[in-house]
mmCIF file of C-alpha atoms in Angstrom:
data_model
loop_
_atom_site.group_PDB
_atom_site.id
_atom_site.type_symbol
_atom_site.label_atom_id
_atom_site.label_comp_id
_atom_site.label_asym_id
_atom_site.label_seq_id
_atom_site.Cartn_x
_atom_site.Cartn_y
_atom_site.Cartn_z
ATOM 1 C CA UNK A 1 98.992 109.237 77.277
ATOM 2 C CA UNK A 2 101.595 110.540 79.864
ATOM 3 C CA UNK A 3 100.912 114.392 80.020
ATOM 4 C CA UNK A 4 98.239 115.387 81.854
ATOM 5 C CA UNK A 5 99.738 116.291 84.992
ATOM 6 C CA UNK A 6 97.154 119.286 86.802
ATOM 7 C CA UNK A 7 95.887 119.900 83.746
ATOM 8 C CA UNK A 8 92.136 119.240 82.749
ATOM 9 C CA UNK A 9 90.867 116.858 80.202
ATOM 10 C CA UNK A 10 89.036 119.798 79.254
ATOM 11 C CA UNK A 11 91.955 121.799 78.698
ATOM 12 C CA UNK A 12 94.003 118.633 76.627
ATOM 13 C CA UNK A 13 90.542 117.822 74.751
ATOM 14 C CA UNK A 14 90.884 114.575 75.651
ATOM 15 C CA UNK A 15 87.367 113.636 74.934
ATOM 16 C CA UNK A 16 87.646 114.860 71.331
ATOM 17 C CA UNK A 17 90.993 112.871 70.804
ATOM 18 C CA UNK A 18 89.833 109.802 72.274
ATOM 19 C CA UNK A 19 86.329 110.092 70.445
ATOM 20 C CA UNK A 20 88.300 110.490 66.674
ATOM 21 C CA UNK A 21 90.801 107.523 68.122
ATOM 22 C CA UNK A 22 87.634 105.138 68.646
ATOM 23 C CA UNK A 23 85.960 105.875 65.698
ATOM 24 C CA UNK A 24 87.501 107.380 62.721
ATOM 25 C CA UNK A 25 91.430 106.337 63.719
ATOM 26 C CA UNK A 26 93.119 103.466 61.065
ATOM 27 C CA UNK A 27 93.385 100.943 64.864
ATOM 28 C CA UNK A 28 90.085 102.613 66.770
ATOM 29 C CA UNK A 29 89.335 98.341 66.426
ATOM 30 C CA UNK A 30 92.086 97.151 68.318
ATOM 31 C CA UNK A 31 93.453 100.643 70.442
ATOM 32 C CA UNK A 32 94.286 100.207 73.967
ATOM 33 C CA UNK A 33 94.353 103.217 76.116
ATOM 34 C CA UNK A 34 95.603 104.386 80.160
ATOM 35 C CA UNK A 35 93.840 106.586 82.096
ATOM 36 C CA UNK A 36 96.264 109.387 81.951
ATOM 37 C CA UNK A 37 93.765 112.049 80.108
ATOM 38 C CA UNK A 38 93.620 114.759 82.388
ATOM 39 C CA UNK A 39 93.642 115.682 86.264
ATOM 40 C CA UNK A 40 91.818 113.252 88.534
ATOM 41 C CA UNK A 41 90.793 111.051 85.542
ATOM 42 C CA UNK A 42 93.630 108.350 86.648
ATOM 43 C CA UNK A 43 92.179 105.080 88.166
ATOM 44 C CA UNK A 44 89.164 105.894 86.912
ATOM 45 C CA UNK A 45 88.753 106.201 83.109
ATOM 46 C CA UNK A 46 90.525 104.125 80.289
ATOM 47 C CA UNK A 47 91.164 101.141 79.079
ATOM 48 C CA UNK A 48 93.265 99.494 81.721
ATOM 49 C CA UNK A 49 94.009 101.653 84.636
ATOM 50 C CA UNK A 50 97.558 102.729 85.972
ATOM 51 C CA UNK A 51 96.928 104.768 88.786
ATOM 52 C CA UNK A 52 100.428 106.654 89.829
ATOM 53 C CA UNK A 53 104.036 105.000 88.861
ATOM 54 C CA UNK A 54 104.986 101.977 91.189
ATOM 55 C CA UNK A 55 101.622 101.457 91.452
ATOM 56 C CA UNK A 56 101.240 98.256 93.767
ATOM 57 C CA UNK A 57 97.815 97.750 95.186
ATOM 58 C CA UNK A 58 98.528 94.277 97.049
ATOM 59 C CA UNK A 59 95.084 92.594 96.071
ATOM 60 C CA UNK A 60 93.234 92.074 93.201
ATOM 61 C CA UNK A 61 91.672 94.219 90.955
ATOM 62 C CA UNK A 62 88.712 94.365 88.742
ATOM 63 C CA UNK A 63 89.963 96.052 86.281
ATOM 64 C CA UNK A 64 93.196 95.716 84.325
ATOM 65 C CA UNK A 65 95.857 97.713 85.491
ATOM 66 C CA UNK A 66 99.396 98.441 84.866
ATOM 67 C CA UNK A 67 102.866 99.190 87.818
ATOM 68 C CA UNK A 68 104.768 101.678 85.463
ATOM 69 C CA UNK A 69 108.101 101.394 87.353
ATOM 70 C CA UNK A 70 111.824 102.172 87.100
ATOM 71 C CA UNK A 71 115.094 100.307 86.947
ATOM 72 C CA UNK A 72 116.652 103.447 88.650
ATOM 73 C CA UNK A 73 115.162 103.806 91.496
ATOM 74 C CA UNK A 74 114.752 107.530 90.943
ATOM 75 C CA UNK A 75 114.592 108.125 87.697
ATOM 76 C CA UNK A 76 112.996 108.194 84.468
ATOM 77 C CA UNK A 77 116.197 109.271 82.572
ATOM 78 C CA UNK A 78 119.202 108.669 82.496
ATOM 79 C CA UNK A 79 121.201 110.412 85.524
ATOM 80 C CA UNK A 80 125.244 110.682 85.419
ATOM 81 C CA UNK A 81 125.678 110.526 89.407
ATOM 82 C CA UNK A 82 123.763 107.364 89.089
ATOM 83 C CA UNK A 83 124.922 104.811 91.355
ATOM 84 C CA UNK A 84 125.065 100.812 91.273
ATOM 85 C CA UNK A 85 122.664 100.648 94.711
ATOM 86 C CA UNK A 86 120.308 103.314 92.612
ATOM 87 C CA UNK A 87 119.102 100.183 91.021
ATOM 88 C CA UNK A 88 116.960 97.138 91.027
ATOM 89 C CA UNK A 89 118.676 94.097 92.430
ATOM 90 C CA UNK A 90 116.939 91.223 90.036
ATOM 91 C CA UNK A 91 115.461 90.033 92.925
ATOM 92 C CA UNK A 92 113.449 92.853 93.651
ATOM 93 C CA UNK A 93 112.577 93.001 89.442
ATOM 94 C CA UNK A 94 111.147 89.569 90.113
ATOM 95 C CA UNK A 95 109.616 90.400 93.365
ATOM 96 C CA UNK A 96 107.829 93.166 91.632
ATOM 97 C CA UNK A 97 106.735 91.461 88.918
ATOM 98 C CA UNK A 98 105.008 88.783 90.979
ATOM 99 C CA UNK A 99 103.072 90.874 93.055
ATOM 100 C CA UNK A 100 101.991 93.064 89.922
ATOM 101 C CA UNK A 101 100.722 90.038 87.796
ATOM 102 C CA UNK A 102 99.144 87.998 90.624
ATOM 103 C CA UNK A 103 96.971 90.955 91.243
ATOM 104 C CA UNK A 104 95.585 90.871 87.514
ATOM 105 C CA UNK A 105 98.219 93.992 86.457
ATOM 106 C CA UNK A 106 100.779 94.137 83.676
ATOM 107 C CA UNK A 107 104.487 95.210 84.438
ATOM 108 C CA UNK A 108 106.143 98.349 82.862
ATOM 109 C CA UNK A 109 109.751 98.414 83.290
ATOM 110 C CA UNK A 110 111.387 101.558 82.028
ATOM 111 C CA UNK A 111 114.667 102.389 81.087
ATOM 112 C CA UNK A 112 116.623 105.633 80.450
ATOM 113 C CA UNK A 113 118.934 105.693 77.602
ATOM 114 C CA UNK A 114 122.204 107.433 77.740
ATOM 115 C CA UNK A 115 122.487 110.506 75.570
ATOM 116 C CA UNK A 116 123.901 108.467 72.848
ATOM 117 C CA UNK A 117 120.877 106.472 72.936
ATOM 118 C CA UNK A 118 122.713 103.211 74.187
ATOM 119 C CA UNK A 119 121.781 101.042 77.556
ATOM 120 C CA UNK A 120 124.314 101.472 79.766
ATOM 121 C CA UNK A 121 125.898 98.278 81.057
ATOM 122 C CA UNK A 122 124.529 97.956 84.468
ATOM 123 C CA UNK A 123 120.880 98.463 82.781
ATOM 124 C CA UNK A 124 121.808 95.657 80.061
ATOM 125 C CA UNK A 125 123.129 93.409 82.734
ATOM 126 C CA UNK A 126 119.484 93.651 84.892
ATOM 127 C CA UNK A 127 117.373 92.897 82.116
ATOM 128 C CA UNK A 128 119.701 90.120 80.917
ATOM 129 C CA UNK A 129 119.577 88.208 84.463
ATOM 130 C CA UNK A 130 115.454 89.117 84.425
ATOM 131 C CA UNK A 131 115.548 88.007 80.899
ATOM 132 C CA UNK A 132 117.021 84.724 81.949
ATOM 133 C CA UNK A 133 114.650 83.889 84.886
ATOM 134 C CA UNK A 134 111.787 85.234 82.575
ATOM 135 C CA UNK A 135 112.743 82.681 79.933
ATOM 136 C CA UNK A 136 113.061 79.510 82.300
ATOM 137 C CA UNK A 137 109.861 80.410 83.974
ATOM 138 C CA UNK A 138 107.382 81.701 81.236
ATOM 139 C CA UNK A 139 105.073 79.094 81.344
ATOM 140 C CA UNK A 140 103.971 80.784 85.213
ATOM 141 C CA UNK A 141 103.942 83.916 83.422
ATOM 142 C CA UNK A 142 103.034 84.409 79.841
ATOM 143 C CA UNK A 143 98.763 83.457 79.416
ATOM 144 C CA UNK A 144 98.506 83.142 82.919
ATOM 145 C CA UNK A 145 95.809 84.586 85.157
ATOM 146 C CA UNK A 146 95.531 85.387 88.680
ATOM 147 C CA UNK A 147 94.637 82.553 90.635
ATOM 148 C CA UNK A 148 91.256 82.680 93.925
ATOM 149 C CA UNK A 149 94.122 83.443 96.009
ATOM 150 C CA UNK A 150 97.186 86.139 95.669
ATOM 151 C CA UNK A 151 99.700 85.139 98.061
ATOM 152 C CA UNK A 152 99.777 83.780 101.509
ATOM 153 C CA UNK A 153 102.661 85.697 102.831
ATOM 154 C CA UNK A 154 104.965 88.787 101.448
ATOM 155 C CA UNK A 155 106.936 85.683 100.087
ATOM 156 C CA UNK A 156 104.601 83.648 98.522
ATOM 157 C CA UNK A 157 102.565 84.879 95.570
ATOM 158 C CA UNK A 158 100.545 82.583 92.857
ATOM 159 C CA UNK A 159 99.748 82.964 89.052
ATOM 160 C CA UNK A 160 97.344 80.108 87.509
ATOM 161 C CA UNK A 161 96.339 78.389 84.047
ATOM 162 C CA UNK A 162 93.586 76.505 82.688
ATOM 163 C CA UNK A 163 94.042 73.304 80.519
ATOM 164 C CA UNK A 164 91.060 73.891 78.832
ATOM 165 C CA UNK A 165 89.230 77.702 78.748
ATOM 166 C CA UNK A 166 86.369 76.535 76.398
ATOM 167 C CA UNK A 167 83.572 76.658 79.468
ATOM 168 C CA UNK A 168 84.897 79.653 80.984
ATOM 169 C CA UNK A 169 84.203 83.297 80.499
ATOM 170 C CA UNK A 170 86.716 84.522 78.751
ATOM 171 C CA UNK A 171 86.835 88.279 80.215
ATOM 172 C CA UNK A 172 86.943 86.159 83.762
ATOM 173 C CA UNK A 173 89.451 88.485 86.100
ATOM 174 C CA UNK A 174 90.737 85.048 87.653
ATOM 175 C CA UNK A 175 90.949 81.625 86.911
ATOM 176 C CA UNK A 176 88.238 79.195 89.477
ATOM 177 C CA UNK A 177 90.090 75.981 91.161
ATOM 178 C CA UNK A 178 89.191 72.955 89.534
ATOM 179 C CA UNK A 179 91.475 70.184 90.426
ATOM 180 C CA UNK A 180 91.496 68.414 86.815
ATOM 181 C CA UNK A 181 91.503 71.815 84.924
ATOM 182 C CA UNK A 182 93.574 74.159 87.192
ATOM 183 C CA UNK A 183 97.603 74.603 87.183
ATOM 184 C CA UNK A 184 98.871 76.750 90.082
ATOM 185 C CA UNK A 185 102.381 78.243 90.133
ATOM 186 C CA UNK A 186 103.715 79.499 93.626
ATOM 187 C CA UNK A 187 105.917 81.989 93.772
ATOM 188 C CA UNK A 188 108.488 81.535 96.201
ATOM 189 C CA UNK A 189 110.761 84.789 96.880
ATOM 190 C CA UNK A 190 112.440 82.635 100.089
ATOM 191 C CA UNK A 191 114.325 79.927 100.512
ATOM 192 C CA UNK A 192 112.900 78.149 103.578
ATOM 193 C CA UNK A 193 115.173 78.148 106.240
ATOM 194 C CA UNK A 194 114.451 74.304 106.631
ATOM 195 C CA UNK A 195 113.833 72.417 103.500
ATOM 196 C CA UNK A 196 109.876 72.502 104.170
ATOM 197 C CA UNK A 197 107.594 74.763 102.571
ATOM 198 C CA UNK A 198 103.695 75.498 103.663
ATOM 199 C CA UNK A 199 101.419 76.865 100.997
ATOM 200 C CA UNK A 200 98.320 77.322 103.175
ATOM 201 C CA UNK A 201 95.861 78.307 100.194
ATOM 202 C CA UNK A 202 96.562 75.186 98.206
ATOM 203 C CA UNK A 203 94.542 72.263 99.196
ATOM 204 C CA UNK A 204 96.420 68.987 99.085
ATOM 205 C CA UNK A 205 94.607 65.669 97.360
ATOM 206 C CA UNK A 206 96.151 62.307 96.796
ATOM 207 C CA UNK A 207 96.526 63.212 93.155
ATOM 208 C CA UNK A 208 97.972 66.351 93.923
ATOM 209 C CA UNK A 209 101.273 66.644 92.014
ATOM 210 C CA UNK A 210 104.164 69.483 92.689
ATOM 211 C CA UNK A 211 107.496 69.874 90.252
ATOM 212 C CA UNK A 212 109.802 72.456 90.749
ATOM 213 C CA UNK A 213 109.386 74.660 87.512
ATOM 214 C CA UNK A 214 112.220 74.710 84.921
ATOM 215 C CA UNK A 215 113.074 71.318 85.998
ATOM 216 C CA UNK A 216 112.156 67.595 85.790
ATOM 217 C CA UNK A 217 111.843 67.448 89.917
ATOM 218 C CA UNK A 218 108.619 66.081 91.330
ATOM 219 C CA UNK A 219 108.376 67.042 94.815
ATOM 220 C CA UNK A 220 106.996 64.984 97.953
ATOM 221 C CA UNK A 221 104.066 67.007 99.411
ATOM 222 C CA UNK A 222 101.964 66.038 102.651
ATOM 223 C CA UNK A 223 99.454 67.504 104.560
ATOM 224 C CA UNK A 224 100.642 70.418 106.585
ATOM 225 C CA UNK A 225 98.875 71.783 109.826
ATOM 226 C CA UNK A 226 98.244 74.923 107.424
ATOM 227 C CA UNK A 227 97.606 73.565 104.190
ATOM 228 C CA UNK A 228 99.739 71.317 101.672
ATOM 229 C CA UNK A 229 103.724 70.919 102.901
ATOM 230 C CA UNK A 230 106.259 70.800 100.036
ATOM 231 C CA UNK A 231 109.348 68.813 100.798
ATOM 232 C CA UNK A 232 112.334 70.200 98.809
ATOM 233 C CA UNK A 233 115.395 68.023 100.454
ATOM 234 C CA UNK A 234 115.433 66.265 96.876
ATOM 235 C CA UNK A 235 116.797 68.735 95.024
ATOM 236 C CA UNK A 236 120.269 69.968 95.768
ATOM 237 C CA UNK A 237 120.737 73.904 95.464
ATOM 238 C CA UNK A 238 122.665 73.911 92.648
ATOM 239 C CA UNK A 239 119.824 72.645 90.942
ATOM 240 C CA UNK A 240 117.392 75.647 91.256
ATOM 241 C CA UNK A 241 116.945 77.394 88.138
ATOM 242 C CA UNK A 242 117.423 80.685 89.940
ATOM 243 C CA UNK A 243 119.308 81.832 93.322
ATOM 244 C CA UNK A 244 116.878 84.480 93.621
ATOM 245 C CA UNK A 245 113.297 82.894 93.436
ATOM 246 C CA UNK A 246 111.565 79.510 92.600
ATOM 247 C CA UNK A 247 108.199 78.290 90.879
ATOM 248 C CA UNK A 248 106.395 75.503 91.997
ATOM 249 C CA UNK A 249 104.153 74.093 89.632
ATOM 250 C CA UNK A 250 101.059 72.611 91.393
ATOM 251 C CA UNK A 251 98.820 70.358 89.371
ATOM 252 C CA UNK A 252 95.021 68.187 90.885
ATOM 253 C CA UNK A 253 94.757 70.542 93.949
ATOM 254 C CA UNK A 254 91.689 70.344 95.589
ATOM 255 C CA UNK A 255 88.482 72.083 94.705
ATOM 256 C CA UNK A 256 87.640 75.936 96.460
ATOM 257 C CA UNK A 257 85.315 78.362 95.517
ATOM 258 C CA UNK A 258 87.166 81.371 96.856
ATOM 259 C CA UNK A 259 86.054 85.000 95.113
ATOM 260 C CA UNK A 260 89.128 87.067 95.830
ATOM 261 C CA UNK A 261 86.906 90.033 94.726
ATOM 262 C CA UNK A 262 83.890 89.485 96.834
ATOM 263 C CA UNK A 263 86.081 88.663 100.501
ATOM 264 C CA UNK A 264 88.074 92.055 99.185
ATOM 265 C CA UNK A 265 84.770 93.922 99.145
ATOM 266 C CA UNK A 266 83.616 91.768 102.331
ATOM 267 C CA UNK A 267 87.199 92.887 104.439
ATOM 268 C CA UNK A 268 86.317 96.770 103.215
ATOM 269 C CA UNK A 269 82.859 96.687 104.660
ATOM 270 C CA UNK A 270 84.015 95.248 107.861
ATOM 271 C CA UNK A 271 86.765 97.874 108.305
ATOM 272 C CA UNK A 272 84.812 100.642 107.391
ATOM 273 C CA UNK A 273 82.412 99.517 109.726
ATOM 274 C CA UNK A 274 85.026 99.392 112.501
ATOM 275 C CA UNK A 275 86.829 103.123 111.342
ATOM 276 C CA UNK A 276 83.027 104.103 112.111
ATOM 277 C CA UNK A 277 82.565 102.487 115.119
ATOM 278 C CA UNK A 278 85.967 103.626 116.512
ATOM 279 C CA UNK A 279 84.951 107.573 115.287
ATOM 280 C CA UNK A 280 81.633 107.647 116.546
ATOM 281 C CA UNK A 281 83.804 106.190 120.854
ATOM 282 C CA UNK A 282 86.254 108.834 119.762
ATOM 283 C CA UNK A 283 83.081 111.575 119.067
ATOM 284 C CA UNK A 284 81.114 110.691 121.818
ATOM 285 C CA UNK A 285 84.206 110.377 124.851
#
């Protein structure tokens, strides 16, 4: 549903849609629903949440969710004084669809038709280049689940797999760390400026192994001040799948029992206890 705008559930009788959809509808077994039903209802009520469009939340969620965005920048349709810098650069398609799936979301990428119907070339060329990177690098994407942490800097997000899901709950919003079980792919939206790259929230064992997805490249990795340092002088630049991002695949990383969901909760309590704190100074003089 997109069409609730102010309106009321009450006035778009959503309750007596969704109840006939559930249970009398020919796919009320396998219907998946938003939370776009009526005024106020978003984020609340549905199947997977969405929220508002461009929806980016920066942490992970409980629920599913979905970032319903645009290639045009500020538009839905199709607009005729469009412009070429009215788009998404690739990079910032990728970027966003990092930091939607690391979070536990699902990326909606929209695009308005001419009035012919067609996708006009600059639209065709996007999803071709996001296409291609998609395609190289769908093992980090496709069955994936967030990892116990999201990203240790606006330029480095993770995704994670298991090798073997049989012991774990399969509704699970994240996937644990277990070094023999656990593959973690690090999104890198930066080239280092030297050709050394920290990933603090990956613990480093001797059987720790790093390869630069899409390629057969191992990497060296040592023990950083920070957390495990990736050495990428190996690989010549050329040799990236992509000029505007890299995956590292990370294999026999070292165990952590990080809840991304409970230290969320924990850092909300702490600064609601400080907004109070700082109210109550402010109250008193």
């Amino acid at each position: 549903s997109d069409g609730d705008w102010d309106q009321s559930d009450t006035y778009w009788k959503s309750k007596e849609f969704l109840a006939w959809l559930y249970n009398e509808s020919p796919v009320k077994d396998t219907v998946v629903v938003n939370d776009r039903w009526g005024h106020e209802i978003m984020g609340k009520h549905g199947g997977f949440l969405t929220y508002s469009d461009h929806y980016d939340p920066g942490h992970l969620l409980e629920r599913k969710w979905e970032n319903c965005m645009t290639l045009d920048k500020n538009s839905w349709g199709n607009r005729r004084d469009m412009t070429s810098s009215d788009i998404h650069t690739v990079k910032e398609l990728i970027e966003q669809l990092i930091r939607t799936i690391s979070c536990g979301g699902n990326l909606l990428l929209n695009v308005g038709p001419d009035k012919y119907g067609r996708i006009v070339p600059i639209f065709e060329d996007r999803l071709r280049q996001l296409g291609q990177f998609v395609n190289v690098h769908e093992e980090a994407i496709f069955g994936t689940k967030p990892w116990i942490h999201q990203n240790d800097s606006e330029v480095i997000w993770y995704t994670s797999s298991v090798k073997n899901a049989r012991a774990l709950d399969p509704n699970r919003v994240f996937n644990p760390q277990d070094p023999d079980n656990t593959v973690i792919y690090a999104w890198i939206l930066e080239f280092p400026k030297s050709n050394l790259l920290e990933l603090p929230s990956v613990k480093m064992t001797d059987e720790t192994r790093v390869q630069l997805l899409g390629t057969q490249f191992k990497l060296p990795k040592k023990q950083g001040p920070k957390g495990t340092l990736v050495d990428l002088s190996s690989v010549h630049w050329t040799n990236f799948p992509s000029k505007d991002a890299f995956i590292l695949k990370i294999e026999y990383a070292g165990k952590s029992y990080h809840n991304p969901l409970k230290e969320f909760k924990k850092r909300q309590k702490q600064r609601a206890k400080m907004e109070l704190k700082k109210l109550m100074e402010e109250t008193l003089g």
